[in-house]
Amino acid sequence: MFNLTYSNHESSPLSGSARFWHATGMGTPLLYAIGMPEGRPDIPRELERALFVEAGHRCAIPTCRAVAPLVIEHIDDWATVQEHRFENMIILCANCHGLKGEGPRKLDRKALRQYKINLGIINNRYSDFERRVLEYFIEGRWHLVLPTDLDILVLYLIKDGLLVKVPREKGTWYDENLTQQGYMLTPAGQEFVKKLATAQPVSSEAIQ
Ligand SMILES: [Zn+2]
């Protein structure tokens, strides 16, 4: 269970009208904010839950993935759409929320929409572990090492031609007893990761 405490955070990048709920539960304290102009109905709990699940309870921006504080963002502003609709909403951290806008260093609506579409695609296709592997490569890693015989953990990344096993040979970077298996992104995998990170469509070539 969470204990919810209402508080104002004047120094936040969010507007002064935003209301914050500081939740402390059994795990890591979670701080998230819901900007609620007067007269705006609450976001239904089921919708809120679906959005947090979609984003894995993290900021939905693949190069960020911060865990707190998180906000529920309307991609097209609430003032324009006047409705809470799953397709138009996304979880962001307060920093990324502060970047929303137009301009070269900003997070614009087109990018937010594409991040959301990509998130839906990889959520449907890949396991939680595989999504973490993709994030791991987005962070700039060049290879992944697992104990042997765990290909099943990255099976769909391999099947889709995004990841390839590095041949296991003594005298290479493998340990003496060959107890590990290395994986690297294929060129298609590198392209896929780059597209995820830069809000370009990932749907077409890699995933059948
Ligand atoms: Zn973020």
Short mmCIF file of C-alpha atoms and ligand atoms in Angstrom, two decimals:
data_model
loop_
_atom_site.label_atom_id
_atom_site.label_comp_id
_atom_site.label_asym_id
_atom_site.label_seq_id
_atom_site.Cartn_x
_atom_site.Cartn_y
_atom_site.Cartn_z
CA MET A 1 0.00 0.00 0.00
CA PHE A 2 1.06 3.57 -0.64
CA ASN A 3 0.70 6.46 1.75
CA LEU A 4 -0.20 9.51 -0.29
CA THR A 5 0.76 12.95 0.94
CA TYR A 6 -0.20 16.13 -0.85
CA SER A 7 2.62 18.65 -1.25
CA ASN A 8 3.66 21.60 -3.39
CA HIS A 9 7.06 21.70 -5.07
CA GLU A 10 7.70 25.27 -6.10
CA SER A 11 11.14 24.53 -7.53
CA SER A 12 9.85 21.85 -9.87
CA PRO A 13 10.09 22.23 -13.67
CA LEU A 14 6.35 21.68 -13.71
CA SER A 15 4.04 24.65 -13.64
CA GLY A 16 2.95 26.08 -10.33
CA SER A 17 -0.52 24.64 -10.72
CA ALA A 18 0.77 21.07 -10.77
CA ARG A 19 -0.11 19.00 -7.76
CA PHE A 20 2.27 16.37 -6.53
CA TRP A 21 1.58 13.20 -4.72
CA HIS A 22 4.44 11.91 -2.72
CA ALA A 23 3.97 8.22 -2.31
CA THR A 24 6.01 6.09 0.03
CA GLY A 25 5.43 2.40 -0.05
CA MET A 26 7.38 -0.69 0.76
CA GLY A 27 10.00 -0.07 -1.90
CA THR A 28 11.64 3.00 -3.34
CA PRO A 29 9.77 6.23 -2.67
CA LEU A 30 7.84 7.20 -5.76
CA LEU A 31 7.12 10.82 -6.53
CA TYR A 32 4.82 11.62 -9.38
CA ALA A 33 2.85 14.59 -10.41
CA ILE A 34 -0.46 15.16 -12.06
CA GLY A 35 -1.06 18.66 -13.34
CA MET A 36 -4.75 19.23 -12.85
CA PRO A 37 -6.20 22.55 -14.01
CA GLU A 38 -9.46 23.47 -12.33
CA GLY A 39 -12.38 21.47 -13.64
CA ARG A 40 -10.31 18.69 -15.13
CA PRO A 41 -11.55 15.25 -14.16
CA ASP A 42 -9.16 12.87 -12.43
CA ILE A 43 -7.36 10.35 -14.60
CA PRO A 44 -9.17 7.01 -14.10
CA ARG A 45 -7.09 4.61 -12.02
CA GLU A 46 -7.19 1.88 -14.67
CA LEU A 47 -5.91 4.29 -17.32
CA GLU A 48 -3.18 5.51 -14.99
CA ARG A 49 -2.21 1.93 -14.26
CA ALA A 50 -2.11 1.01 -17.98
CA LEU A 51 0.16 3.98 -18.70
CA PHE A 52 2.58 3.10 -15.91
CA VAL A 53 2.65 -0.55 -17.03
CA GLU A 54 3.24 0.50 -20.65
CA ALA A 55 6.28 2.51 -19.60
CA GLY A 56 7.51 -0.09 -17.11
CA HIS A 57 7.03 2.40 -14.26
CA ARG A 58 9.80 4.53 -15.69
CA CYS A 59 10.16 7.56 -17.91
CA ALA A 60 9.13 6.40 -21.40
CA ILE A 61 12.05 8.14 -23.12
CA PRO A 62 14.49 5.30 -24.01
CA THR A 63 17.61 7.37 -23.38
CA CYS A 64 16.33 8.43 -19.95
CA ARG A 65 14.26 5.74 -18.18
CA ALA A 66 14.40 7.63 -14.87
CA VAL A 67 12.29 6.08 -12.12
CA ALA A 68 11.17 9.25 -10.30
CA PRO A 69 9.64 11.72 -10.15
CA LEU A 70 7.20 10.66 -12.87
CA VAL A 71 4.36 12.59 -14.46
CA ILE A 72 1.48 11.58 -16.68
CA GLU A 73 1.75 13.73 -19.79
CA HIS A 74 -0.86 14.51 -22.44
CA ILE A 75 0.99 14.46 -25.79
CA ASP A 76 -1.50 16.89 -27.28
CA ASP A 77 -2.11 19.26 -24.38
CA TRP A 78 -5.09 18.77 -22.13
CA ALA A 79 -6.18 22.33 -22.95
CA THR A 80 -6.59 21.23 -26.59
CA VAL A 81 -8.00 17.72 -26.28
CA GLN A 82 -9.98 17.99 -23.02
CA GLU A 83 -9.97 14.22 -22.57
CA HIS A 84 -7.90 11.47 -20.98
CA ARG A 85 -7.18 9.00 -23.78
CA PHE A 86 -4.54 6.25 -23.55
CA GLU A 87 -3.21 6.90 -27.08
CA ASN A 88 -2.52 10.52 -26.23
CA MET A 89 -0.83 9.97 -22.87
CA ILE A 90 2.65 8.94 -21.84
CA ILE A 91 4.71 8.65 -18.66
CA LEU A 92 7.62 11.09 -18.42
CA CYS A 93 10.03 12.04 -15.67
CA ALA A 94 9.99 15.64 -14.48
CA ASN A 95 13.15 16.44 -16.46
CA CYS A 96 11.77 15.14 -19.76
CA HIS A 97 8.45 16.82 -19.01
CA GLY A 98 10.39 20.08 -18.73
CA LEU A 99 11.86 19.47 -22.20
CA LYS A 100 8.47 19.21 -23.90
CA GLY A 101 8.15 21.88 -26.57
CA GLU A 102 9.32 22.89 -30.01
CA GLY A 103 12.96 23.41 -30.99
CA PRO A 104 16.14 21.41 -31.61
CA ARG A 105 16.74 20.54 -27.95
CA LYS A 106 13.12 19.99 -27.10
CA LEU A 107 10.86 16.98 -26.97
CA ASP A 108 8.15 17.74 -29.49
CA ARG A 109 4.79 16.01 -29.91
CA LYS A 110 5.90 14.11 -32.99
CA ALA A 111 8.80 12.56 -31.07
CA LEU A 112 6.62 11.77 -28.05
CA ARG A 113 4.06 10.09 -30.30
CA GLN A 114 6.77 7.97 -31.96
CA TYR A 115 8.33 7.01 -28.60
CA LYS A 116 4.90 5.81 -27.53
CA ILE A 117 4.33 3.81 -30.75
CA ASN A 118 7.78 2.21 -30.43
CA LEU A 119 7.09 1.34 -26.81
CA GLY A 120 3.90 -0.46 -27.85
CA ILE A 121 5.77 -2.42 -30.52
CA ILE A 122 8.60 -3.61 -28.28
CA ASN A 123 6.20 -4.34 -25.41
CA ASN A 124 4.22 -6.63 -27.71
CA ARG A 125 7.21 -8.38 -29.17
CA TYR A 126 9.85 -8.61 -26.46
CA SER A 127 10.09 -9.83 -22.89
CA ASP A 128 10.96 -7.56 -20.02
CA PHE A 129 14.50 -8.95 -20.09
CA GLU A 130 14.84 -8.30 -23.82
CA ARG A 131 13.62 -4.75 -23.37
CA ARG A 132 16.29 -4.28 -20.71
CA VAL A 133 18.87 -5.63 -23.15
CA LEU A 134 17.76 -3.04 -25.71
CA GLU A 135 18.08 -0.30 -23.05
CA TYR A 136 21.51 -1.65 -22.15
CA PHE A 137 22.63 -1.16 -25.77
CA ILE A 138 20.93 2.23 -25.98
CA GLU A 139 23.24 3.24 -23.10
CA GLY A 140 26.16 2.60 -25.44
CA ARG A 141 27.26 -0.91 -24.46
CA TRP A 142 28.81 -2.89 -27.31
CA HIS A 143 28.23 -6.41 -26.07
CA LEU A 144 26.29 -8.48 -23.57
CA VAL A 145 27.58 -11.50 -21.67
CA LEU A 146 25.33 -14.13 -20.08
CA PRO A 147 26.01 -17.51 -18.50
CA THR A 148 25.82 -20.25 -21.15
CA ASP A 149 22.57 -21.88 -22.26
CA LEU A 150 20.43 -18.85 -21.61
CA ASP A 151 19.71 -17.97 -25.25
CA ILE A 152 16.03 -18.25 -24.40
CA LEU A 153 16.28 -14.95 -22.54
CA VAL A 154 17.11 -13.12 -25.76
CA LEU A 155 15.42 -15.51 -28.20
CA TYR A 156 13.26 -13.01 -30.05
CA LEU A 157 16.08 -10.50 -30.40
CA ILE A 158 18.09 -13.29 -32.06
CA LYS A 159 15.15 -14.50 -34.17
CA ASP A 160 14.53 -10.97 -35.41
CA GLY A 161 18.16 -10.64 -36.44
CA LEU A 162 18.92 -7.87 -33.95
CA LEU A 163 21.33 -9.83 -31.77
CA VAL A 164 23.95 -12.42 -32.70
CA LYS A 165 25.99 -14.83 -30.60
CA VAL A 166 29.73 -14.29 -30.51
CA PRO A 167 31.48 -17.63 -31.30
CA ARG A 168 32.91 -19.14 -28.14
CA GLU A 169 36.61 -19.79 -28.54
CA LYS A 170 39.31 -20.04 -25.94
CA GLY A 171 41.89 -17.34 -26.12
CA THR A 172 39.36 -14.69 -27.12
CA TRP A 173 37.65 -12.56 -24.53
CA TYR A 174 35.84 -15.56 -23.12
CA ASP A 175 36.97 -17.03 -19.83
CA GLU A 176 39.12 -20.17 -19.83
CA ASN A 177 36.25 -22.58 -19.10
CA LEU A 178 33.88 -21.10 -21.65
CA THR A 179 31.17 -20.65 -19.05
CA GLN A 180 29.77 -17.57 -20.72
CA GLN A 181 28.11 -16.61 -23.95
CA GLY A 182 28.59 -13.21 -25.56
CA TYR A 183 26.11 -11.41 -27.78
CA MET A 184 26.45 -8.39 -30.01
CA LEU A 185 24.04 -6.28 -31.99
CA THR A 186 23.90 -7.04 -35.70
CA PRO A 187 23.97 -4.03 -38.07
CA ALA A 188 20.14 -4.30 -38.10
CA GLY A 189 20.21 -4.35 -34.30
CA GLN A 190 22.39 -1.23 -34.19
CA GLU A 191 19.96 0.49 -36.52
CA PHE A 192 17.01 -0.65 -34.40
CA VAL A 193 18.56 0.67 -31.19
CA LYS A 194 19.44 3.95 -32.86
CA LYS A 195 15.86 4.36 -34.03
CA LEU A 196 14.48 3.59 -30.58
CA ALA A 197 16.77 6.22 -29.07
CA THR A 198 15.96 8.90 -31.61
CA ALA A 199 12.18 8.48 -31.97
CA GLN A 200 12.16 6.98 -35.45
CA PRO A 201 9.69 4.24 -36.48
CA VAL A 202 10.99 0.75 -35.68
CA SER A 203 8.08 -1.25 -37.00
CA SER A 204 8.96 -2.17 -40.55
CA GLU A 205 12.03 -4.21 -41.30
CA ALA A 206 13.16 -5.94 -38.13
CA ILE A 207 9.91 -7.27 -36.71
CA GLN A 208 7.80 -9.54 -38.87
ZN ZN B 1 12.92 11.18 -18.57
#
